Amino acid sequence: MFKTSFTLLALAVSTATFADEAINKNQLTDTQMERVVVSGSRVFESIDEVPASITIINQQQIEEHLKVNPELQSLLAQMVPGLAPDTGSSSNTGQTLRGRAPLIMIDGVPQSTPLRNGSLGIKSLDPSAIGRIEVIKGATSIYGNGASGGIINYITKQAKSDGKTEGEISLSSRFSAVKLEESAGARLSAAINGRADKFSYLVTASYEENGVQRDAQGDILGLQYGLSDAVTQNYFTKLGYDFDDEKQLQFSYNYFSSQQKTDLGDVAGDISLGEKTYAIHVPSELQKQGKPQGPEGNENITLKYIDYALFDKTQMTLDLYMQDIENVFFFSPNLANQDENYDGGQSIIRSEKKGARATFNTLIDFDSIEASFIYGIDALTDVTSQPLVDGRIWVPEMDMQSVAGFLQTKWVIADDLIVKAGVRKESIDLTVDDYRTLKLCKTPTQCSVPINVKGDTIDYDATTYNVGIKYNLDEKFSPFLSYSQGSDISDIGRLLRAATVNDIGQIQTQASIIDNYEIGFNSKFDNVRIEVAAYRSTSELGTTNKFNEVTGVYEPVRAPQEIWGYETLVDYTISANLKLLATYSYVEGKNTEADVYLGSKQISPPKATANLNWQPNDAMSLTLSYLYVGNRKRFAANDDGKHVGDQGPVESYNIFNLTGQYQFADNWQGFAGIENLFNEDYFPARAQSYTFGGYNIKGLGTTATVGVKYKF
């Protein structure tokens, strides 16, 4: 029978480390580290005690993928069952988790902007600063608003504990193997960490300049959310001080910027005709107008204090955090207003968050029951808006004040039966002042009608519950069953900017309660680990869009939704030096009121992945990865033979990547990677299904990365 989880939990609590630091301590073996998770309950627990689907991406897997593609979207699509395929761009719109939006976090601090979801949260940190990634699937309220699909938590690297200063420098170049011209880029990353008595420090920095990105035919990819000529910078530091063995303080700061600075212009194609949008060099008057698109210096500051022995068997964690986000979008002619001499516009999502969290963890050991009680209070202020660069206000300031209390319990009965139950009570006040919607013209005769909207403060009160059970009957069969709820007021900004009534109280801004049901099992044999899960989630209010032919605007439709699917994972150790990790996931969903399928903004086509790693000796390793994206053809074309919105048909495609590394000296390592090894000529799933202009951009052709790393 199992009795690994409570031992790991006790060890993690007793070690003199930060709550998210113990996973990297030498006290835990690599195998134990793989089986510990912190995101789901906000304290350490073993995966064996979690009645839900979890994906852990470790540092080695992150570094392997970094050799072929530095984009976190690509890494997550390859490694996480249930996450939609990579979009091949800086935007993760359409890259849902089990058909709903995930909450992106860095060390538990939200990076998403749920009040006006611009779908740029996944690209908020450089992979070189990440120690591991934890993905908790299914609606959850443990971290509050925006987690209707689950949680993607980037756990940053930690300073070593042995007192010795260590560091590394990596230099690489990425370029098109189809047509080299102008495609070569450069990437430099560095890190240093160490400990001096009670003080620990970690500093990482990365700087990357892309060349142009080319498709399988050698043409430059279209520029909408494009990565050609993008300049990305990330500077991260984490400082810690141990007052004693039981009390510690940690400060972290993160700066991230990634903007496309290019002199190219788009040649528009039509996806309904199979035509791609691609970029060429054009005169300045035809180049992309406005500011460079992308995150413009987003910042995070976090202060964490931990007392491992506040009371007998009670640990306390206090978090204070601040965040300043400014995400710049591309210039769009759809934001025109000829009456006021605007031939288009460019929007910015601005979000300022200030938050505080107090989390307590009390352990109680009865005769045959080990119980833990996790409880606390969260407070958050989130001020988000979406102005245009030219000064017009598209989405007014939304001032959200949130206070929540929560209790999460776990009962380990006779070592093998785990029962979890929890409740979260959240109170949200959302204040919006009086505003006027924008007049926007798709053509001179196709314009929205602006109206004056009376502002107000809207109160949301939601109580959500979760309960789960897992029975570690045997390593060969460990079943689980869970029910969880999430409260979501995501993308209120989209509702406000498309208002058709003159009072905010009449806009359908109600919170959506998501009910998530999941059943599955884990099995472990001698050389094989298997995970299988099936799920269903329902919500009385979804967020989809319908095209208004009169105004040319996509307007929100709040309607009940049902989403269902299944996932499977096989981890097979073929031999001591050959390992295979394979996954398959399927998701589908409907608007149950109209009995119609949901579009690809939420539902992705079937996906299969495989990663085969061969390590013949300690100095060398090779990894071959495979991505299969299947068909999804749920929608009929209009009378003119064209699809609308996000209802385009998706044809299947196959992508192979190859990476390798060789340790040619004690401190020196060379590495290389090839993306799209066989130069597949394809449109990514989003490009096929989105009929919106500018998204019909092909995927990368064969692209190579070569580099060297020095450790000291």
Coordinates of N, CA, C and O in Angstrom, one line a residue, residues 168-286:
E168 N 25.4 30.1 -15.2 CA 25.4 29.5 -16.6 C 25.2 30.6 -17.6 O 24.5 31.6 -17.3
I169 N 25.7 30.5 -18.8 CA 25.5 31.4 -19.9 C 25.2 30.5 -21.1 O 25.9 29.5 -21.4
S170 N 24.2 30.9 -21.9 CA 23.8 30.2 -23.1 C 23.7 31.1 -24.2 O 23.1 32.2 -24.1
L171 N 24.2 30.7 -25.4 CA 24.2 31.6 -26.6 C 23.7 30.7 -27.7 O 24.3 29.6 -27.9
S172 N 22.7 31.1 -28.5 CA 22.2 30.3 -29.6 C 21.7 31.2 -30.7 O 21.5 32.4 -30.5
S173 N 21.5 30.5 -31.8 CA 20.9 31.2 -33.0 C 19.8 30.3 -33.6 O 20.0 29.1 -33.6
R174 N 18.8 30.9 -34.1 CA 17.6 30.2 -34.7 C 17.4 30.8 -36.1 O 17.4 32.0 -36.2
F175 N 17.2 29.9 -37.1 CA 17.1 30.4 -38.4 C 16.3 29.4 -39.3 O 16.2 28.2 -38.9
S176 N 15.8 29.9 -40.4 CA 15.1 29.0 -41.3 C 16.0 28.1 -42.1 O 17.0 28.6 -42.7
A177 N 15.7 26.8 -42.2 CA 16.5 25.9 -43.0 C 15.9 25.8 -44.4 O 16.5 25.2 -45.3
V178 N 14.8 26.5 -44.6 CA 14.2 26.5 -46.0 C 14.8 27.7 -46.8 O 15.2 27.5 -48.0
K179 N 14.9 28.8 -46.2 CA 15.5 30.0 -46.8 C 16.2 30.8 -45.8 O 15.5 31.4 -44.9
L180 N 17.5 30.8 -45.7 CA 18.2 31.5 -44.7 C 18.1 33.0 -44.6 O 18.1 33.6 -43.6
E181 N 17.9 33.6 -45.8 CA 18.0 35.0 -45.9 C 17.1 35.7 -44.8 O 15.9 35.5 -44.7
E182 N 17.7 36.6 -44.0 CA 17.1 37.5 -43.0 C 16.5 36.7 -41.8 O 15.9 37.3 -41.0
S183 N 16.7 35.4 -41.8 CA 15.9 34.6 -40.8 C 16.8 34.3 -39.5 O 16.2 33.9 -38.5
A184 N 18.1 34.6 -39.6 CA 18.9 34.3 -38.4 C 18.6 35.2 -37.3 O 18.7 36.5 -37.4
G185 N 18.4 34.7 -36.1 CA 18.2 35.5 -34.9 C 19.3 35.1 -33.9 O 20.1 34.2 -34.1
A186 N 19.3 35.8 -32.7 CA 20.3 35.5 -31.7 C 19.6 35.5 -30.3 O 18.7 36.3 -30.1
R187 N 20.1 34.6 -29.5 CA 19.5 34.5 -28.1 C 20.6 34.4 -27.1 O 21.5 33.6 -27.3
L188 N 20.6 35.2 -26.1 CA 21.5 35.1 -25.0 C 20.8 35.0 -23.7 O 19.9 35.8 -23.4
S189 N 21.1 34.1 -22.8 CA 20.5 34.0 -21.5 C 21.6 33.7 -20.5 O 22.6 33.0 -20.8
A190 N 21.5 34.2 -19.3 CA 22.4 34.0 -18.2 C 21.7 33.9 -16.9 O 20.6 34.4 -16.7
A191 N 22.4 33.2 -16.0 CA 21.8 33.1 -14.6 C 22.9 32.9 -13.6 O 24.0 32.3 -13.9
I192 N 22.7 33.4 -12.4 CA 23.7 33.2 -11.3 C 22.9 33.1 -10.0 O 21.8 33.7 -9.8
N193 N 23.3 32.2 -9.2 CA 22.6 32.0 -7.9 C 23.6 31.5 -6.9 O 24.6 30.9 -7.2
G194 N 23.2 31.6 -5.6 CA 24.0 31.2 -4.5 C 23.4 31.5 -3.2 O 22.3 32.0 -3.1
R195 N 24.2 31.2 -2.2 CA 23.8 31.5 -0.8 C 24.9 32.0 0.1 O 26.0 31.4 -0.1
A196 N 24.7 33.0 0.9 CA 25.7 33.5 1.8 C 25.1 33.5 3.2 O 24.3 34.4 3.5
D197 N 25.4 32.5 4.0 CA 24.8 32.4 5.3 C 23.3 32.4 5.2 O 22.8 31.4 4.7
K198 N 22.6 33.4 5.7 CA 21.1 33.3 5.7 C 20.5 34.0 4.5 O 19.3 34.0 4.3
F199 N 21.3 34.5 3.6 CA 20.9 35.2 2.4 C 21.1 34.3 1.2 O 22.1 33.7 0.9
S200 N 20.0 34.2 0.3 CA 20.1 33.5 -0.9 C 19.7 34.4 -2.1 O 18.9 35.4 -1.9
Y201 N 20.2 34.2 -3.3 CA 20.0 35.1 -4.4 C 19.9 34.3 -5.7 O 20.6 33.3 -5.9
L202 N 19.1 34.7 -6.6 CA 19.0 34.2 -7.9 C 18.7 35.4 -8.9 O 17.8 36.1 -8.6
V203 N 19.5 35.4 -10.0 CA 19.3 36.5 -11.0 C 19.4 35.8 -12.4 O 20.3 35.0 -12.6
T204 N 18.3 36.0 -13.2 CA 18.4 35.4 -14.6 C 18.1 36.6 -15.5 O 17.3 37.5 -15.2
A205 N 18.6 36.5 -16.7 CA 18.4 37.5 -17.7 C 18.4 36.8 -19.1 O 19.2 35.9 -19.3
S206 N 17.6 37.3 -20.0 CA 17.6 36.7 -21.3 C 17.2 37.8 -22.3 O 16.4 38.7 -22.0
Y207 N 17.8 37.8 -23.5 CA 17.6 38.7 -24.5 C 17.6 38.0 -25.9 O 18.5 37.2 -26.1
E208 N 16.6 38.2 -26.7 CA 16.5 37.5 -27.9 C 16.0 38.4 -29.0 O 15.0 39.2 -28.8
E209 N 16.6 38.3 -30.2 CA 16.2 39.0 -31.3 C 15.9 38.0 -32.4 O 16.8 37.2 -32.8
N210 N 14.6 38.0 -32.9 CA 14.3 37.0 -34.0 C 14.6 37.6 -35.3 O 14.5 38.9 -35.5
G211 N 15.0 36.8 -36.3 CA 14.9 37.2 -37.6 C 13.5 37.0 -38.2 O 12.6 36.8 -37.4
V212 N 13.4 37.0 -39.5 CA 12.0 36.7 -40.0 C 11.8 35.2 -39.9 O 12.7 34.4 -40.0
Q213 N 10.5 34.9 -39.8 CA 10.1 33.5 -39.7 C 9.5 33.1 -41.0 O 8.6 33.8 -41.6
R214 N 9.9 31.9 -41.5 CA 9.5 31.5 -42.9 C 8.7 30.2 -42.8 O 8.9 29.3 -42.0
D215 N 7.7 30.1 -43.7 CA 6.9 28.9 -43.8 C 7.6 27.8 -44.7 O 8.8 28.0 -45.0
A216 N 7.0 26.7 -45.0 CA 7.6 25.6 -45.7 C 7.9 26.0 -47.1 O 8.8 25.3 -47.8
Q217 N 7.4 27.1 -47.6 CA 7.7 27.5 -49.0 C 8.7 28.7 -49.0 O 9.1 29.2 -50.0
G218 N 9.2 29.0 -47.8 CA 10.2 30.1 -47.7 C 9.7 31.5 -47.6 O 10.4 32.4 -47.5
D219 N 8.3 31.6 -47.6 CA 7.7 33.0 -47.4 C 7.7 33.4 -46.0 O 7.6 32.6 -45.1
I220 N 7.7 34.7 -45.7 CA 7.7 35.2 -44.4 C 6.3 35.1 -43.8 O 5.3 35.5 -44.5
L221 N 6.2 34.7 -42.6 CA 4.9 34.5 -42.0 C 4.2 35.9 -41.8 O 4.8 36.9 -41.6
G222 N 2.8 35.9 -41.9 CA 2.1 37.1 -41.7 C 2.3 37.7 -40.3 O 2.8 37.0 -39.4
L223 N 2.0 39.0 -40.2 CA 2.5 39.7 -39.0 C 1.5 39.8 -37.9 O 1.9 40.2 -36.8
Q224 N 0.3 39.4 -38.1 CA -0.7 39.6 -37.0 C -0.3 38.6 -35.8 O -0.3 37.4 -36.0
Y225 N 0.0 39.2 -34.7 CA 0.6 38.5 -33.5 C 1.8 37.7 -33.9 O 2.2 36.7 -33.3
G226 N 2.5 38.2 -34.9 CA 3.7 37.5 -35.4 C 4.9 37.6 -34.6 O 5.0 38.5 -33.7
L227 N 5.9 36.7 -34.8 CA 7.1 36.7 -34.1 C 8.3 37.1 -34.9 O 9.4 37.1 -34.4
S228 N 8.1 37.3 -36.2 CA 9.2 37.8 -37.0 C 9.7 39.2 -36.5 O 8.9 40.0 -36.1
D229 N 11.0 39.3 -36.4 CA 11.7 40.6 -35.9 C 11.3 41.0 -34.5 O 11.3 42.1 -34.2
A230 N 10.8 40.0 -33.7 CA 10.4 40.3 -32.4 C 11.7 40.4 -31.5 O 12.6 39.6 -31.6
V231 N 11.6 41.3 -30.6 CA 12.7 41.5 -29.6 C 12.1 41.2 -28.2 O 11.2 41.9 -27.8
T232 N 12.7 40.2 -27.5 CA 12.1 39.7 -26.2 C 13.2 39.9 -25.1 O 14.4 39.5 -25.3
Q233 N 12.8 40.5 -24.0 CA 13.7 40.7 -22.9 C 13.0 40.2 -21.6 O 11.8 40.4 -21.4
N234 N 13.8 39.5 -20.8 CA 13.2 39.1 -19.5 C 14.3 39.2 -18.4 O 15.4 38.6 -18.6
Y235 N 14.0 39.9 -17.3 CA 15.0 40.0 -16.2 C 14.2 39.6 -15.0 O 13.2 40.2 -14.6
F236 N 14.8 38.7 -14.3 CA 14.1 38.1 -13.1 C 15.1 38.0 -12.0 O 16.2 37.5 -12.2
T237 N 14.7 38.3 -10.7 CA 15.5 38.1 -9.6 C 14.7 37.6 -8.4 O 13.5 38.0 -8.3
K238 N 15.3 36.8 -7.6 CA 14.6 36.3 -6.4 C 15.7 36.3 -5.3 O 16.7 35.7 -5.3
L239 N 15.3 37.0 -4.2 CA 16.2 37.2 -3.0 C 15.5 36.6 -1.8 O 14.3 36.8 -1.6
G240 N 16.2 35.9 -1.0 CA 15.6 35.3 0.2 C 16.5 35.5 1.5 O 17.7 35.7 1.4
Y241 N 15.8 35.6 2.6 CA 16.5 35.7 3.9 C 15.9 34.8 4.9 O 14.7 34.8 5.1
D242 N 16.7 34.0 5.6 CA 16.2 33.0 6.6 C 16.5 33.7 8.0 O 17.6 33.8 8.4
F243 N 15.4 34.1 8.6 CA 15.5 34.6 10.0 C 16.0 33.5 10.9 O 16.9 33.8 11.8
D244 N 15.5 32.3 10.8 CA 15.9 31.2 11.5 C 15.4 30.0 10.7 O 15.0 30.1 9.6
D245 N 15.4 28.8 11.3 CA 15.0 27.6 10.6 C 13.5 27.6 10.3 O 13.0 26.7 9.5
E246 N 12.7 28.5 10.9 CA 11.3 28.4 10.8 C 10.7 29.6 10.1 O 9.5 29.6 9.7
K247 N 11.4 30.7 10.0 CA 10.9 31.9 9.4 C 11.8 32.4 8.3 O 13.0 32.6 8.5
Q248 N 11.1 32.7 7.2 CA 11.8 33.2 6.0 C 11.1 34.2 5.2 O 9.8 34.3 5.3
L249 N 11.8 35.1 4.5 CA 11.3 36.1 3.7 C 11.8 36.0 2.3 O 13.0 35.8 2.2
Q250 N 11.0 36.3 1.3 CA 11.4 36.2 -0.1 C 10.9 37.3 -0.9 O 9.7 37.7 -0.7
F251 N 11.7 37.9 -1.7 CA 11.4 39.0 -2.6 C 11.7 38.6 -4.0 O 12.7 38.0 -4.3
S252 N 10.7 38.8 -5.0 CA 11.0 38.5 -6.4 C 10.5 39.6 -7.2 O 9.5 40.3 -6.9
Y253 N 11.2 39.8 -8.4 CA 10.8 40.9 -9.3 C 11.0 40.3 -10.7 O 12.0 39.6 -11.0
N254 N 10.0 40.6 -11.6 CA 10.1 40.1 -13.0 C 9.7 41.2 -13.9 O 8.7 41.9 -13.7
Y255 N 10.6 41.4 -15.0 CA 10.3 42.3 -16.0 C 10.3 41.5 -17.3 O 11.2 40.8 -17.6
F256 N 9.2 41.7 -18.1 CA 9.1 41.0 -19.4 C 8.6 41.9 -20.5 O 7.6 42.6 -20.3
S257 N 9.3 41.9 -21.6 CA 8.9 42.7 -22.8 C 9.1 41.8 -24.0 O 10.1 41.1 -24.1
S258 N 8.2 41.9 -24.9 CA 8.3 41.1 -26.2 C 7.5 41.9 -27.3 O 6.3 41.8 -27.3
Q259 N 8.2 42.6 -28.1 CA 7.6 43.4 -29.1 C 8.1 43.2 -30.5 O 9.3 42.9 -30.7
Q260 N 7.2 43.2 -31.5 CA 7.6 43.0 -32.9 C 7.9 44.4 -33.5 O 7.1 45.3 -33.6
K261 N 9.2 44.5 -33.9 CA 9.7 45.8 -34.5 C 10.2 45.5 -35.9 O 11.3 45.0 -36.1
T262 N 9.3 45.8 -36.8 CA 9.6 45.3 -38.2 C 9.3 46.3 -39.2 O 8.4 47.3 -39.0
D263 N 9.9 46.2 -40.4 CA 9.6 47.1 -41.5 C 8.8 46.4 -42.6 O 8.8 46.8 -43.8
L264 N 8.2 45.3 -42.3 CA 7.5 44.5 -43.2 C 6.0 44.9 -43.3 O 5.5 45.6 -42.5
G265 N 5.3 44.4 -44.3 CA 3.9 44.6 -44.5 C 3.2 43.3 -45.0 O 3.9 42.5 -45.6
D266 N 1.9 43.2 -44.7 CA 1.2 41.9 -45.0 C 0.7 42.0 -46.5 O 0.3 43.0 -47.0
V267 N 0.7 40.8 -47.1 CA 0.0 40.6 -48.3 C -1.2 39.6 -47.9 O -1.0 38.5 -47.6
A268 N -2.4 40.2 -47.9 CA -3.6 39.5 -47.4 C -4.0 38.3 -48.3 O -4.0 38.5 -49.5
G269 N -4.4 37.2 -47.7 CA -5.0 36.1 -48.4 C -6.4 35.8 -47.8 O -6.8 36.5 -46.9
D270 N -7.0 34.8 -48.4 CA -8.4 34.4 -48.0 C -8.4 32.9 -47.6 O -8.1 32.1 -48.4
I271 N -8.6 32.6 -46.3 CA -8.5 31.2 -45.8 C -9.6 30.4 -46.5 O -9.4 29.2 -46.7
S272 N -10.7 31.0 -46.9 CA -11.8 30.2 -47.5 C -11.3 29.7 -48.9 O -11.9 28.7 -49.4
L273 N -10.4 30.3 -49.5 CA -9.8 29.9 -50.8 C -8.5 29.2 -50.6 O -7.8 28.9 -51.6
G274 N -8.1 29.0 -49.3 CA -6.8 28.3 -49.1 C -5.6 29.2 -49.2 O -4.5 28.7 -49.3
E275 N -5.9 30.5 -49.3 CA -4.8 31.5 -49.5 C -4.2 31.9 -48.1 O -4.9 32.3 -47.2
K276 N -2.9 32.0 -48.1 CA -2.2 32.4 -46.8 C -2.0 33.9 -46.9 O -1.9 34.6 -47.9
T277 N -1.9 34.5 -45.7 CA -1.4 35.9 -45.5 C 0.1 35.8 -45.2 O 0.5 35.0 -44.3
Y278 N 0.9 36.5 -46.0 CA 2.3 36.5 -45.8 C 2.9 37.9 -45.8 O 2.2 38.8 -46.2
A279 N 4.1 38.1 -45.4 CA 4.7 39.4 -45.3 C 5.8 39.6 -46.3 O 6.5 38.7 -46.7
I280 N 6.0 40.9 -46.7 CA 7.1 41.2 -47.6 C 7.6 42.6 -47.2 O 7.0 43.3 -46.4
H281 N 8.7 43.0 -47.8 CA 9.2 44.4 -47.5 C 8.4 45.3 -48.4 O 8.2 45.1 -49.6
V282 N 7.9 46.4 -47.7 CA 7.1 47.4 -48.4 C 7.5 48.8 -48.0 O 8.3 48.9 -47.0
P283 N 7.1 49.8 -48.8 CA 7.4 51.2 -48.4 C 6.9 51.5 -47.0 O 5.9 50.9 -46.5
S284 N 7.4 52.5 -46.4 CA 7.0 52.8 -45.0 C 5.5 53.1 -44.9 O 4.9 52.7 -43.8
E285 N 4.9 53.7 -45.9 CA 3.5 54.0 -45.8 C 2.6 52.7 -45.8 O 1.4 52.8 -45.4
L286 N 3.2 51.6 -46.2 CA 2.4 50.3 -46.2 C 2.8 49.4 -45.1 O 2.2 48.3 -44.9

